[in-house]
DNA sequence: CGGGATCCGGCACGATACTG
DNA sequence: CAGTATCGTGCCGGATCCCG
């Protein structure tokens, strides 16, 4: 580190690329909605059914934000009952790979995280039981 | 339920690896705190100064959650004023690469996202201006 | 069919003060 | 030095109803 470097904080929200990405896809449904589009155009109602548990409000809100961020395109076909299809833009598709990398990490390691939590909560909770817990016999 | 596939929703929160990861590092400060530890052990006060804008409350809360999830270790040295150091566990380090991949995407493409927003908000806001906007000449 | 408008509860986050 | 305790607030997300 430089000599008198009074500049202490070198890690900031504003220049962190990861935080910027979170700004785009940290919402609860964003990733799921993107996955629903990874094979090409898909209709609104289709997504509503494919993404388990999402409500119309959240689907619309999520897809709108993604559209605003330039990751998603809307295609409107003015048939009798309107038909609206969504698809990823080139920018949106470019995000798929990095996301998959993280997703793979999650698949590979989430059980370890869950185990760590159980362990942490186990040693953390004791309010009683100073005696050995499982080793009953 | 199996045969005629009435099972429509194939994208769910519970089986999405990406969403699981978000559960771990989607909080505002998590990534920044992890970055503060990527070069090895670091003291509490050091992190407080390195991560711009973080409060003691949020640092403690963030680091505790990461510890609970098994990504971070705490080392306490009972000197006169207590000294506490934090570092990434093997699991925590393994998350570094996937995170960097996303971070790189953010660095490379965030400006495009910002531009898309400006554009979207521009065509979205008009309350007036039915006349062609940019094509002035 | 594909939304928009509204009400509401929970929780992430911030500011401040106190402690061993 | 390294936290904890408490209070307050925004806003994310769910439920419900309405619309063209």
PDB file of C-alpha atoms (C1' of nucleotides) in Angstrom:
ATOM      1  CA  UNK A   1       0.000   0.000   0.000  1.00  0.00           C
ATOM      2  CA  UNK A   2       1.135   3.463  -0.859  1.00  0.00           C
ATOM      3  CA  UNK A   3       2.994   5.459   1.769  1.00  0.00           C
ATOM      4  CA  UNK A   4       0.639   7.678   3.705  1.00  0.00           C
ATOM      5  CA  UNK A   5      -2.541   6.540   1.935  1.00  0.00           C
ATOM      6  CA  UNK A   6      -5.208   8.278   3.953  1.00  0.00           C
ATOM      7  CA  UNK A   7      -7.592   6.728   1.455  1.00  0.00           C
ATOM      8  CA  UNK A   8      -8.941   3.967   3.686  1.00  0.00           C
ATOM      9  CA  UNK A   9     -12.129   2.743   2.054  1.00  0.00           C
ATOM     10  CA  UNK A  10     -11.254   1.020  -1.187  1.00  0.00           C
ATOM     11  CA  UNK A  11     -14.376  -1.123  -1.391  1.00  0.00           C
ATOM     12  CA  UNK A  12     -17.477   0.785  -2.328  1.00  0.00           C
ATOM     13  CA  UNK A  13     -20.983   0.018  -3.457  1.00  0.00           C
ATOM     14  CA  UNK A  14     -20.798   2.382  -6.385  1.00  0.00           C
ATOM     15  CA  UNK A  15     -17.810   0.787  -8.055  1.00  0.00           C
ATOM     16  CA  UNK A  16     -18.636  -2.818  -7.315  1.00  0.00           C
ATOM     17  CA  UNK A  17     -19.695  -4.675 -10.440  1.00  0.00           C
ATOM     18  CA  UNK A  18     -21.308  -7.395  -8.428  1.00  0.00           C
ATOM     19  CA  UNK A  19     -23.497  -4.947  -6.564  1.00  0.00           C
ATOM     20  CA  UNK A  20     -24.556  -3.454  -9.854  1.00  0.00           C
ATOM     21  CA  UNK A  21     -25.662  -6.830 -11.065  1.00  0.00           C
ATOM     22  CA  UNK A  22     -27.577  -7.355  -7.865  1.00  0.00           C
ATOM     23  CA  UNK A  23     -29.348  -4.151  -8.679  1.00  0.00           C
ATOM     24  CA  UNK A  24     -30.656  -5.951 -11.748  1.00  0.00           C
ATOM     25  CA  UNK A  25     -31.262  -9.523 -10.701  1.00  0.00           C
ATOM     26  CA  UNK A  26     -31.487  -9.704  -6.957  1.00  0.00           C
ATOM     27  CA  UNK A  27     -35.233  -9.548  -6.830  1.00  0.00           C
ATOM     28  CA  UNK A  28     -37.017 -12.695  -5.831  1.00  0.00           C
ATOM     29  CA  UNK A  29     -38.384 -13.584  -9.262  1.00  0.00           C
ATOM     30  CA  UNK A  30     -35.978 -12.031 -11.745  1.00  0.00           C
ATOM     31  CA  UNK A  31     -33.818 -15.083 -12.299  1.00  0.00           C
ATOM     32  CA  UNK A  32     -36.804 -17.411 -12.587  1.00  0.00           C
ATOM     33  CA  UNK A  33     -38.423 -15.170 -15.150  1.00  0.00           C
ATOM     34  CA  UNK A  34     -35.208 -15.033 -17.138  1.00  0.00           C
ATOM     35  CA  UNK A  35     -34.969 -18.800 -17.089  1.00  0.00           C
ATOM     36  CA  UNK A  36     -38.498 -18.992 -18.423  1.00  0.00           C
ATOM     37  CA  UNK A  37     -37.280 -17.118 -21.474  1.00  0.00           C
ATOM     38  CA  UNK A  38     -34.007 -18.873 -22.087  1.00  0.00           C
ATOM     39  CA  UNK A  39     -35.421 -21.047 -24.837  1.00  0.00           C
ATOM     40  CA  UNK A  40     -36.877 -18.197 -26.825  1.00  0.00           C
ATOM     41  CA  UNK A  41     -40.138 -16.301 -26.997  1.00  0.00           C
ATOM     42  CA  UNK A  42     -42.761 -17.105 -24.461  1.00  0.00           C
ATOM     43  CA  UNK A  43     -46.189 -15.726 -23.749  1.00  0.00           C
ATOM     44  CA  UNK A  44     -47.232 -13.968 -20.590  1.00  0.00           C
ATOM     45  CA  UNK A  45     -49.690 -16.633 -19.546  1.00  0.00           C
ATOM     46  CA  UNK A  46     -47.147 -19.327 -20.235  1.00  0.00           C
ATOM     47  CA  UNK A  47     -44.672 -17.761 -17.879  1.00  0.00           C
ATOM     48  CA  UNK A  48     -47.343 -17.349 -15.279  1.00  0.00           C
ATOM     49  CA  UNK A  49     -47.821 -21.099 -15.368  1.00  0.00           C
ATOM     50  CA  UNK A  50     -44.203 -22.085 -15.707  1.00  0.00           C
ATOM     51  CA  UNK A  51     -42.911 -20.050 -12.812  1.00  0.00           C
ATOM     52  CA  UNK A  52     -44.377 -21.626  -9.734  1.00  0.00           C
ATOM     53  CA  UNK A  53     -46.043 -19.354  -7.260  1.00  0.00           C
ATOM     54  CA  UNK A  54     -45.619 -16.073  -9.087  1.00  0.00           C
ATOM     55  CA  UNK A  55     -48.564 -13.699  -9.208  1.00  0.00           C
ATOM     56  CA  UNK A  56     -49.608 -11.579 -12.154  1.00  0.00           C
ATOM     57  CA  UNK A  57     -48.523  -8.491 -10.346  1.00  0.00           C
ATOM     58  CA  UNK A  58     -45.042  -9.782  -9.659  1.00  0.00           C
ATOM     59  CA  UNK A  59     -44.619 -11.234 -13.124  1.00  0.00           C
ATOM     60  CA  UNK A  60     -45.558  -7.954 -14.744  1.00  0.00           C
ATOM     61  CA  UNK A  61     -43.440  -5.960 -12.365  1.00  0.00           C
ATOM     62  CA  UNK A  62     -40.425  -8.227 -12.822  1.00  0.00           C
ATOM     63  CA  UNK A  63     -40.683  -8.380 -16.590  1.00  0.00           C
ATOM     64  CA  UNK A  64     -41.118  -4.609 -16.772  1.00  0.00           C
ATOM     65  CA  UNK A  65     -38.010  -3.967 -14.792  1.00  0.00           C
ATOM     66  CA  UNK A  66     -36.046  -6.381 -16.947  1.00  0.00           C
ATOM     67  CA  UNK A  67     -37.382  -4.660 -20.018  1.00  0.00           C
ATOM     68  CA  UNK A  68     -36.410  -1.292 -18.638  1.00  0.00           C
ATOM     69  CA  UNK A  69     -32.927  -2.593 -17.986  1.00  0.00           C
ATOM     70  CA  UNK A  70     -32.677  -3.740 -21.589  1.00  0.00           C
ATOM     71  CA  UNK A  71     -32.555  -7.457 -20.868  1.00  0.00           C
ATOM     72  CA  UNK A  72     -35.979  -8.300 -22.223  1.00  0.00           C
ATOM     73  CA  UNK A  73     -38.074  -7.447 -25.277  1.00  0.00           C
ATOM     74  CA  UNK A  74     -41.852  -7.289 -25.588  1.00  0.00           C
ATOM     75  CA  UNK A  75     -43.647  -8.368 -28.740  1.00  0.00           C
ATOM     76  CA  UNK A  76     -47.282  -7.459 -28.975  1.00  0.00           C
ATOM     77  CA  UNK A  77     -49.585  -9.199 -31.421  1.00  0.00           C
ATOM     78  CA  UNK A  78     -52.920  -7.386 -31.544  1.00  0.00           C
ATOM     79  CA  UNK A  79     -55.102 -10.429 -32.051  1.00  0.00           C
ATOM     80  CA  UNK A  80     -58.601 -10.537 -30.641  1.00  0.00           C
ATOM     81  CA  UNK A  81     -57.542 -11.188 -27.110  1.00  0.00           C
ATOM     82  CA  UNK A  82     -54.145  -9.543 -27.147  1.00  0.00           C
ATOM     83  CA  UNK A  83     -51.132 -11.769 -27.354  1.00  0.00           C
ATOM     84  CA  UNK A  84     -47.913 -10.660 -25.717  1.00  0.00           C
ATOM     85  CA  UNK A  85     -44.641 -12.473 -26.000  1.00  0.00           C
ATOM     86  CA  UNK A  86     -41.389 -11.876 -24.205  1.00  0.00           C
ATOM     87  CA  UNK A  87     -37.844 -12.812 -25.077  1.00  0.00           C
ATOM     88  CA  UNK A  88     -34.317 -12.043 -23.983  1.00  0.00           C
ATOM     89  CA  UNK A  89     -32.325  -9.387 -25.789  1.00  0.00           C
ATOM     90  CA  UNK A  90     -28.689  -9.982 -26.690  1.00  0.00           C
ATOM     91  CA  UNK A  91     -27.773  -8.244 -23.465  1.00  0.00           C
ATOM     92  CA  UNK A  92     -30.102 -10.495 -21.554  1.00  0.00           C
ATOM     93  CA  UNK A  93     -28.663 -13.605 -23.145  1.00  0.00           C
ATOM     94  CA  UNK A  94     -25.157 -12.488 -22.313  1.00  0.00           C
ATOM     95  CA  UNK A  95     -26.142 -12.567 -18.673  1.00  0.00           C
ATOM     96  CA  UNK A  96     -27.191 -16.207 -18.839  1.00  0.00           C
ATOM     97  CA  UNK A  97     -23.707 -17.660 -18.646  1.00  0.00           C
ATOM     98  CA  UNK A  98     -22.552 -15.756 -15.553  1.00  0.00           C
ATOM     99  CA  UNK A  99     -25.842 -16.606 -13.899  1.00  0.00           C
ATOM    100  CA  UNK A 100     -25.433 -20.272 -14.684  1.00  0.00           C
ATOM    101  CA  UNK A 101     -22.008 -20.232 -13.103  1.00  0.00           C
ATOM    102  CA  UNK A 102     -23.481 -18.974  -9.862  1.00  0.00           C
ATOM    103  CA  UNK A 103     -26.411 -21.331 -10.158  1.00  0.00           C
ATOM    104  CA  UNK A 104     -24.060 -24.256 -10.487  1.00  0.00           C
ATOM    105  CA  UNK A 105     -22.236 -23.193  -7.364  1.00  0.00           C
ATOM    106  CA  UNK A 106     -25.565 -23.122  -5.585  1.00  0.00           C
ATOM    107  CA  UNK A 107     -26.426 -26.610  -6.748  1.00  0.00           C
ATOM    108  CA  UNK A 108     -23.050 -27.954  -5.724  1.00  0.00           C
ATOM    109  CA  UNK A 109     -22.704 -26.264  -2.378  1.00  0.00           C
ATOM    110  CA  UNK A 110     -26.040 -25.312  -0.935  1.00  0.00           C
ATOM    111  CA  UNK A 111     -26.285 -28.436   1.172  1.00  0.00           C
ATOM    112  CA  UNK A 112     -23.036 -27.453   2.859  1.00  0.00           C
ATOM    113  CA  UNK A 113     -24.526 -24.083   3.628  1.00  0.00           C
ATOM    114  CA  UNK A 114     -27.609 -25.669   5.115  1.00  0.00           C
ATOM    115  CA  UNK A 115     -25.474 -27.974   7.221  1.00  0.00           C
ATOM    116  CA  UNK A 116     -23.412 -25.038   8.422  1.00  0.00           C
ATOM    117  CA  UNK A 117     -26.594 -23.279   9.492  1.00  0.00           C
ATOM    118  CA  UNK A 118     -27.874 -26.243  11.429  1.00  0.00           C
ATOM    119  CA  UNK A 119     -24.542 -26.553  13.163  1.00  0.00           C
ATOM    120  CA  UNK A 120     -24.382 -22.842  13.933  1.00  0.00           C
ATOM    121  CA  UNK A 121     -27.906 -22.761  15.273  1.00  0.00           C
ATOM    122  CA  UNK A 122     -27.274 -25.847  17.327  1.00  0.00           C
ATOM    123  CA  UNK A 123     -24.375 -24.434  19.272  1.00  0.00           C
ATOM    124  CA  UNK A 124     -26.030 -21.073  19.345  1.00  0.00           C
ATOM    125  CA  UNK A 125     -29.450 -21.893  20.717  1.00  0.00           C
ATOM    126  CA  UNK A 126     -28.640 -23.735  23.951  1.00  0.00           C
ATOM    127  CA  UNK A 127     -30.606 -22.192  26.700  1.00  0.00           C
ATOM    128  CA  UNK A 128     -30.364 -25.317  28.697  1.00  0.00           C
ATOM    129  CA  UNK A 129     -28.736 -28.655  27.999  1.00  0.00           C
ATOM    130  CA  UNK A 130     -25.242 -28.186  29.310  1.00  0.00           C
ATOM    131  CA  UNK A 131     -25.119 -31.969  29.365  1.00  0.00           C
ATOM    132  CA  UNK A 132     -24.044 -33.804  26.238  1.00  0.00           C
ATOM    133  CA  UNK A 133     -26.967 -33.630  23.802  1.00  0.00           C
ATOM    134  CA  UNK A 134     -27.044 -36.602  21.477  1.00  0.00           C
ATOM    135  CA  UNK A 135     -24.680 -38.893  23.272  1.00  0.00           C
ATOM    136  CA  UNK A 136     -27.502 -40.052  25.475  1.00  0.00           C
ATOM    137  CA  UNK A 137     -26.126 -43.452  26.276  1.00  0.00           C
TER     138      UNK A 137
ATOM    139  CA  UNK B   1     -49.795 -37.234 -11.460  1.00  0.00           C
ATOM    140  CA  UNK B   2     -47.000 -38.584 -13.533  1.00  0.00           C
ATOM    141  CA  UNK B   3     -48.343 -39.643 -16.902  1.00  0.00           C
ATOM    142  CA  UNK B   4     -50.331 -36.883 -18.598  1.00  0.00           C
ATOM    143  CA  UNK B   5     -48.009 -34.188 -17.293  1.00  0.00           C
ATOM    144  CA  UNK B   6     -50.483 -31.794 -15.749  1.00  0.00           C
ATOM    145  CA  UNK B   7     -47.384 -30.531 -14.005  1.00  0.00           C
ATOM    146  CA  UNK B   8     -47.093 -27.164 -15.681  1.00  0.00           C
ATOM    147  CA  UNK B   9     -44.720 -25.182 -13.509  1.00  0.00           C
ATOM    148  CA  UNK B  10     -41.209 -26.445 -14.077  1.00  0.00           C
ATOM    149  CA  UNK B  11     -39.421 -23.404 -12.738  1.00  0.00           C
ATOM    150  CA  UNK B  12     -39.551 -23.079  -8.993  1.00  0.00           C
ATOM    151  CA  UNK B  13     -37.862 -21.062  -6.317  1.00  0.00           C
ATOM    152  CA  UNK B  14     -37.025 -24.102  -4.232  1.00  0.00           C
ATOM    153  CA  UNK B  15     -35.043 -25.918  -6.872  1.00  0.00           C
ATOM    154  CA  UNK B  16     -33.321 -22.929  -8.419  1.00  0.00           C
ATOM    155  CA  UNK B  17     -29.637 -22.883  -7.578  1.00  0.00           C
ATOM    156  CA  UNK B  18     -29.370 -19.231  -8.406  1.00  0.00           C
ATOM    157  CA  UNK B  19     -32.115 -18.297  -5.992  1.00  0.00           C
ATOM    158  CA  UNK B  20     -30.380 -20.279  -3.295  1.00  0.00           C
ATOM    159  CA  UNK B  21     -27.242 -18.283  -3.847  1.00  0.00           C
ATOM    160  CA  UNK B  22     -29.239 -15.085  -3.650  1.00  0.00           C
ATOM    161  CA  UNK B  23     -30.406 -16.283  -0.296  1.00  0.00           C
ATOM    162  CA  UNK B  24     -26.767 -16.091   0.742  1.00  0.00           C
ATOM    163  CA  UNK B  25     -25.340 -13.077  -1.015  1.00  0.00           C
ATOM    164  CA  UNK B  26     -28.133 -10.829  -2.145  1.00  0.00           C
ATOM    165  CA  UNK B  27     -27.939  -8.540   0.834  1.00  0.00           C
ATOM    166  CA  UNK B  28     -26.611  -5.090   0.224  1.00  0.00           C
ATOM    167  CA  UNK B  29     -23.248  -5.567   1.922  1.00  0.00           C
ATOM    168  CA  UNK B  30     -22.499  -9.276   1.667  1.00  0.00           C
ATOM    169  CA  UNK B  31     -20.393  -9.136  -1.471  1.00  0.00           C
ATOM    170  CA  UNK B  32     -18.446  -6.102  -0.298  1.00  0.00           C
ATOM    171  CA  UNK B  33     -17.671  -7.777   3.002  1.00  0.00           C
ATOM    172  CA  UNK B  34     -16.526 -10.905   1.209  1.00  0.00           C
ATOM    173  CA  UNK B  35     -14.260  -8.836  -1.010  1.00  0.00           C
ATOM    174  CA  UNK B  36     -12.753  -7.271   2.077  1.00  0.00           C
ATOM    175  CA  UNK B  37     -11.639 -10.750   3.113  1.00  0.00           C
ATOM    176  CA  UNK B  38     -10.398 -12.064  -0.190  1.00  0.00           C
ATOM    177  CA  UNK B  39      -6.755 -11.413   0.623  1.00  0.00           C
ATOM    178  CA  UNK B  40      -6.829 -13.238   3.912  1.00  0.00           C
ATOM    179  CA  UNK B  41      -7.544 -12.430   7.547  1.00  0.00           C
ATOM    180  CA  UNK B  42      -8.757  -8.988   8.353  1.00  0.00           C
ATOM    181  CA  UNK B  43      -9.822  -7.315  11.549  1.00  0.00           C
ATOM    182  CA  UNK B  44     -13.261  -5.970  12.280  1.00  0.00           C
ATOM    183  CA  UNK B  45     -12.199  -2.350  12.451  1.00  0.00           C
ATOM    184  CA  UNK B  46     -10.237  -2.740   9.239  1.00  0.00           C
ATOM    185  CA  UNK B  47     -13.309  -3.907   7.380  1.00  0.00           C
ATOM    186  CA  UNK B  48     -15.328  -1.103   8.849  1.00  0.00           C
ATOM    187  CA  UNK B  49     -12.883   1.321   7.265  1.00  0.00           C
ATOM    188  CA  UNK B  50     -12.382  -0.529   4.009  1.00  0.00           C
ATOM    189  CA  UNK B  51     -16.038  -0.940   3.170  1.00  0.00           C
ATOM    190  CA  UNK B  52     -17.308   2.524   2.477  1.00  0.00           C
ATOM    191  CA  UNK B  53     -20.481   3.559   4.201  1.00  0.00           C
ATOM    192  CA  UNK B  54     -21.130   0.422   6.186  1.00  0.00           C
ATOM    193  CA  UNK B  55     -22.213   0.801   9.799  1.00  0.00           C
ATOM    194  CA  UNK B  56     -21.093  -1.344  12.690  1.00  0.00           C
ATOM    195  CA  UNK B  57     -24.529  -2.809  12.934  1.00  0.00           C
ATOM    196  CA  UNK B  58     -24.633  -3.855   9.295  1.00  0.00           C
ATOM    197  CA  UNK B  59     -21.080  -5.149   9.300  1.00  0.00           C
ATOM    198  CA  UNK B  60     -21.735  -7.337  12.298  1.00  0.00           C
ATOM    199  CA  UNK B  61     -25.039  -8.519  10.952  1.00  0.00           C
ATOM    200  CA  UNK B  62     -23.575  -9.319   7.538  1.00  0.00           C
ATOM    201  CA  UNK B  63     -20.532 -11.073   8.850  1.00  0.00           C
ATOM    202  CA  UNK B  64     -22.638 -13.076  11.295  1.00  0.00           C
ATOM    203  CA  UNK B  65     -24.898 -14.315   8.562  1.00  0.00           C
ATOM    204  CA  UNK B  66     -21.929 -15.279   6.425  1.00  0.00           C
ATOM    205  CA  UNK B  67     -20.471 -17.094   9.384  1.00  0.00           C
ATOM    206  CA  UNK B  68     -23.704 -18.915   9.983  1.00  0.00           C
ATOM    207  CA  UNK B  69     -23.754 -19.957   6.346  1.00  0.00           C
ATOM    208  CA  UNK B  70     -20.260 -21.374   6.684  1.00  0.00           C
ATOM    209  CA  UNK B  71     -18.544 -18.914   4.374  1.00  0.00           C
ATOM    210  CA  UNK B  72     -16.624 -17.040   7.030  1.00  0.00           C
ATOM    211  CA  UNK B  73     -14.575 -17.887  10.095  1.00  0.00           C
ATOM    212  CA  UNK B  74     -14.032 -15.839  13.233  1.00  0.00           C
ATOM    213  CA  UNK B  75     -10.733 -15.803  15.072  1.00  0.00           C
ATOM    214  CA  UNK B  76     -10.708 -14.219  18.483  1.00  0.00           C
ATOM    215  CA  UNK B  77      -7.458 -13.148  20.122  1.00  0.00           C
ATOM    216  CA  UNK B  78      -8.106 -12.211  23.754  1.00  0.00           C
ATOM    217  CA  UNK B  79      -5.597  -9.394  23.966  1.00  0.00           C
ATOM    218  CA  UNK B  80      -6.204  -6.415  26.207  1.00  0.00           C
ATOM    219  CA  UNK B  81      -8.671  -4.778  23.879  1.00  0.00           C
ATOM    220  CA  UNK B  82     -10.048  -7.843  22.171  1.00  0.00           C
ATOM    221  CA  UNK B  83      -8.880  -8.517  18.666  1.00  0.00           C
ATOM    222  CA  UNK B  84     -11.200 -10.254  16.241  1.00  0.00           C
ATOM    223  CA  UNK B  85     -10.200 -11.360  12.794  1.00  0.00           C
ATOM    224  CA  UNK B  86     -12.321 -12.723  10.008  1.00  0.00           C
ATOM    225  CA  UNK B  87     -11.440 -14.822   6.998  1.00  0.00           C
ATOM    226  CA  UNK B  88     -13.104 -16.851   4.310  1.00  0.00           C
ATOM    227  CA  UNK B  89     -13.530 -20.578   4.754  1.00  0.00           C
ATOM    228  CA  UNK B  90     -12.806 -22.951   1.885  1.00  0.00           C
ATOM    229  CA  UNK B  91     -16.502 -22.796   1.036  1.00  0.00           C
ATOM    230  CA  UNK B  92     -16.372 -19.025   1.056  1.00  0.00           C
ATOM    231  CA  UNK B  93     -13.358 -18.959  -1.216  1.00  0.00           C
ATOM    232  CA  UNK B  94     -15.036 -21.321  -3.618  1.00  0.00           C
ATOM    233  CA  UNK B  95     -17.726 -18.723  -4.075  1.00  0.00           C
ATOM    234  CA  UNK B  96     -15.237 -16.091  -5.108  1.00  0.00           C
ATOM    235  CA  UNK B  97     -14.830 -17.239  -8.693  1.00  0.00           C
ATOM    236  CA  UNK B  98     -18.539 -17.409  -9.599  1.00  0.00           C
ATOM    237  CA  UNK B  99     -18.970 -14.007  -8.005  1.00  0.00           C
ATOM    238  CA  UNK B 100     -16.140 -12.557 -10.019  1.00  0.00           C
ATOM    239  CA  UNK B 101     -17.724 -13.845 -13.192  1.00  0.00           C
ATOM    240  CA  UNK B 102     -20.889 -11.927 -12.437  1.00  0.00           C
ATOM    241  CA  UNK B 103     -18.929  -8.929 -11.290  1.00  0.00           C
ATOM    242  CA  UNK B 104     -17.092  -8.869 -14.578  1.00  0.00           C
ATOM    243  CA  UNK B 105     -20.374  -8.940 -16.459  1.00  0.00           C
ATOM    244  CA  UNK B 106     -21.477  -5.980 -14.397  1.00  0.00           C
ATOM    245  CA  UNK B 107     -18.346  -4.044 -15.215  1.00  0.00           C
ATOM    246  CA  UNK B 108     -18.654  -4.809 -18.897  1.00  0.00           C
ATOM    247  CA  UNK B 109     -22.342  -4.218 -19.360  1.00  0.00           C
ATOM    248  CA  UNK B 110     -23.722  -1.948 -16.711  1.00  0.00           C
ATOM    249  CA  UNK B 111     -23.441   1.126 -18.867  1.00  0.00           C
ATOM    250  CA  UNK B 112     -25.662  -0.547 -21.434  1.00  0.00           C
ATOM    251  CA  UNK B 113     -28.198  -1.175 -18.712  1.00  0.00           C
ATOM    252  CA  UNK B 114     -28.091   2.432 -17.637  1.00  0.00           C
ATOM    253  CA  UNK B 115     -28.529   3.574 -21.211  1.00  0.00           C
ATOM    254  CA  UNK B 116     -31.469   1.248 -21.646  1.00  0.00           C
ATOM    255  CA  UNK B 117     -33.066   2.764 -18.564  1.00  0.00           C
ATOM    256  CA  UNK B 118     -32.641   6.286 -19.781  1.00  0.00           C
ATOM    257  CA  UNK B 119     -34.123   5.332 -23.113  1.00  0.00           C
ATOM    258  CA  UNK B 120     -37.026   3.497 -21.512  1.00  0.00           C
ATOM    259  CA  UNK B 121     -37.782   6.355 -19.172  1.00  0.00           C
ATOM    260  CA  UNK B 122     -37.560   8.805 -22.006  1.00  0.00           C
ATOM    261  CA  UNK B 123     -40.216   7.172 -24.144  1.00  0.00           C
ATOM    262  CA  UNK B 124     -42.171   6.323 -21.064  1.00  0.00           C
ATOM    263  CA  UNK B 125     -42.454   9.720 -19.451  1.00  0.00           C
ATOM    264  CA  UNK B 126     -43.916  11.789 -22.307  1.00  0.00           C
ATOM    265  CA  UNK B 127     -46.799  13.741 -21.037  1.00  0.00           C
ATOM    266  CA  UNK B 128     -46.490  16.026 -23.957  1.00  0.00           C
ATOM    267  CA  UNK B 129     -44.222  15.947 -26.994  1.00  0.00           C
ATOM    268  CA  UNK B 130     -46.249  13.919 -29.485  1.00  0.00           C
ATOM    269  CA  UNK B 131     -43.953  15.417 -32.118  1.00  0.00           C
ATOM    270  CA  UNK B 132     -40.896  13.449 -33.163  1.00  0.00           C
ATOM    271  CA  UNK B 133     -38.344  13.713 -30.368  1.00  0.00           C
ATOM    272  CA  UNK B 134     -34.784  13.496 -31.637  1.00  0.00           C
ATOM    273  CA  UNK B 135     -35.343  13.713 -35.371  1.00  0.00           C
ATOM    274  CA  UNK B 136     -35.545  17.455 -35.086  1.00  0.00           C
ATOM    275  CA  UNK B 137     -33.846  18.256 -38.360  1.00  0.00           C
TER     276      UNK B 137
ATOM    277  C1'  DC C   1     -55.711 -12.362 -22.276  1.00  0.00           C
ATOM    278  C1'  DG C   2     -52.572  -9.218 -20.157  1.00  0.00           C
ATOM    279  C1'  DG C   3     -52.338  -6.275 -17.445  1.00  0.00           C
ATOM    280  C1'  DG C   4     -53.074  -1.815 -13.738  1.00  0.00           C
ATOM    281  C1'  DA C   5     -54.489   0.142  -8.946  1.00  0.00           C
ATOM    282  C1'  DT C   6     -54.623  -0.276  -4.178  1.00  0.00           C
ATOM    283  C1'  DC C   7     -54.003  -1.863   0.567  1.00  0.00           C
ATOM    284  C1'  DC C   8     -51.085  -3.925   3.732  1.00  0.00           C
ATOM    285  C1'  DG C   9     -47.518  -6.599   6.521  1.00  0.00           C
ATOM    286  C1'  DG C  10     -42.720  -7.914   7.144  1.00  0.00           C
ATOM    287  C1'  DC C  11     -38.088  -7.113   7.005  1.00  0.00           C
ATOM    288  C1'  DA C  12     -33.759  -5.095   5.275  1.00  0.00           C
ATOM    289  C1'  DC C  13     -31.399  -1.205   6.337  1.00  0.00           C
ATOM    290  C1'  DG C  14     -29.984   3.271   8.667  1.00  0.00           C
ATOM    291  C1'  DA C  15     -29.038   6.306  12.854  1.00  0.00           C
ATOM    292  C1'  DT C  16     -28.108   6.607  17.480  1.00  0.00           C
ATOM    293  C1'  DA C  17     -26.819   5.238  22.039  1.00  0.00           C
ATOM    294  C1'  DC C  18     -24.808   2.005  25.339  1.00  0.00           C
ATOM    295  C1'  DT C  19     -21.242  -1.782  26.873  1.00  0.00           C
ATOM    296  C1'  DG C  20     -17.358  -5.074  28.348  1.00  0.00           C
TER     297       DG C  20
ATOM    298  C1'  DC D   1     -11.873  -2.587  20.006  1.00  0.00           C
ATOM    299  C1'  DA D   2     -15.800  -5.038  18.812  1.00  0.00           C
ATOM    300  C1'  DG D   3     -19.742  -5.388  19.363  1.00  0.00           C
ATOM    301  C1'  DT D   4     -25.368  -5.167  21.299  1.00  0.00           C
ATOM    302  C1'  DA D   5     -29.897  -2.790  21.875  1.00  0.00           C
ATOM    303  C1'  DT D   6     -33.547  -0.048  20.251  1.00  0.00           C
ATOM    304  C1'  DC D   7     -36.197   2.761  17.278  1.00  0.00           C
ATOM    305  C1'  DG D   8     -37.724   4.250  12.934  1.00  0.00           C
ATOM    306  C1'  DT D   9     -38.521   3.903   7.748  1.00  0.00           C
ATOM    307  C1'  DG D  10     -38.705   2.547   3.012  1.00  0.00           C
ATOM    308  C1'  DC D  11     -40.016  -0.729  -0.119  1.00  0.00           C
ATOM    309  C1'  DC D  12     -40.417  -5.440  -1.632  1.00  0.00           C
ATOM    310  C1'  DG D  13     -43.656  -8.646  -2.325  1.00  0.00           C
ATOM    311  C1'  DG D  14     -48.491 -10.926  -1.525  1.00  0.00           C
ATOM    312  C1'  DA D  15     -53.693 -10.569  -1.918  1.00  0.00           C
ATOM    313  C1'  DT D  16     -57.489  -8.710  -3.977  1.00  0.00           C
ATOM    314  C1'  DC D  17     -60.282  -6.186  -7.192  1.00  0.00           C
ATOM    315  C1'  DC D  18     -60.884  -3.797 -11.599  1.00  0.00           C
ATOM    316  C1'  DC D  19     -60.178  -2.930 -16.837  1.00  0.00           C
ATOM    317  C1'  DG D  20     -59.871  -2.916 -22.216  1.00  0.00           C
TER     318       DG D  20
END
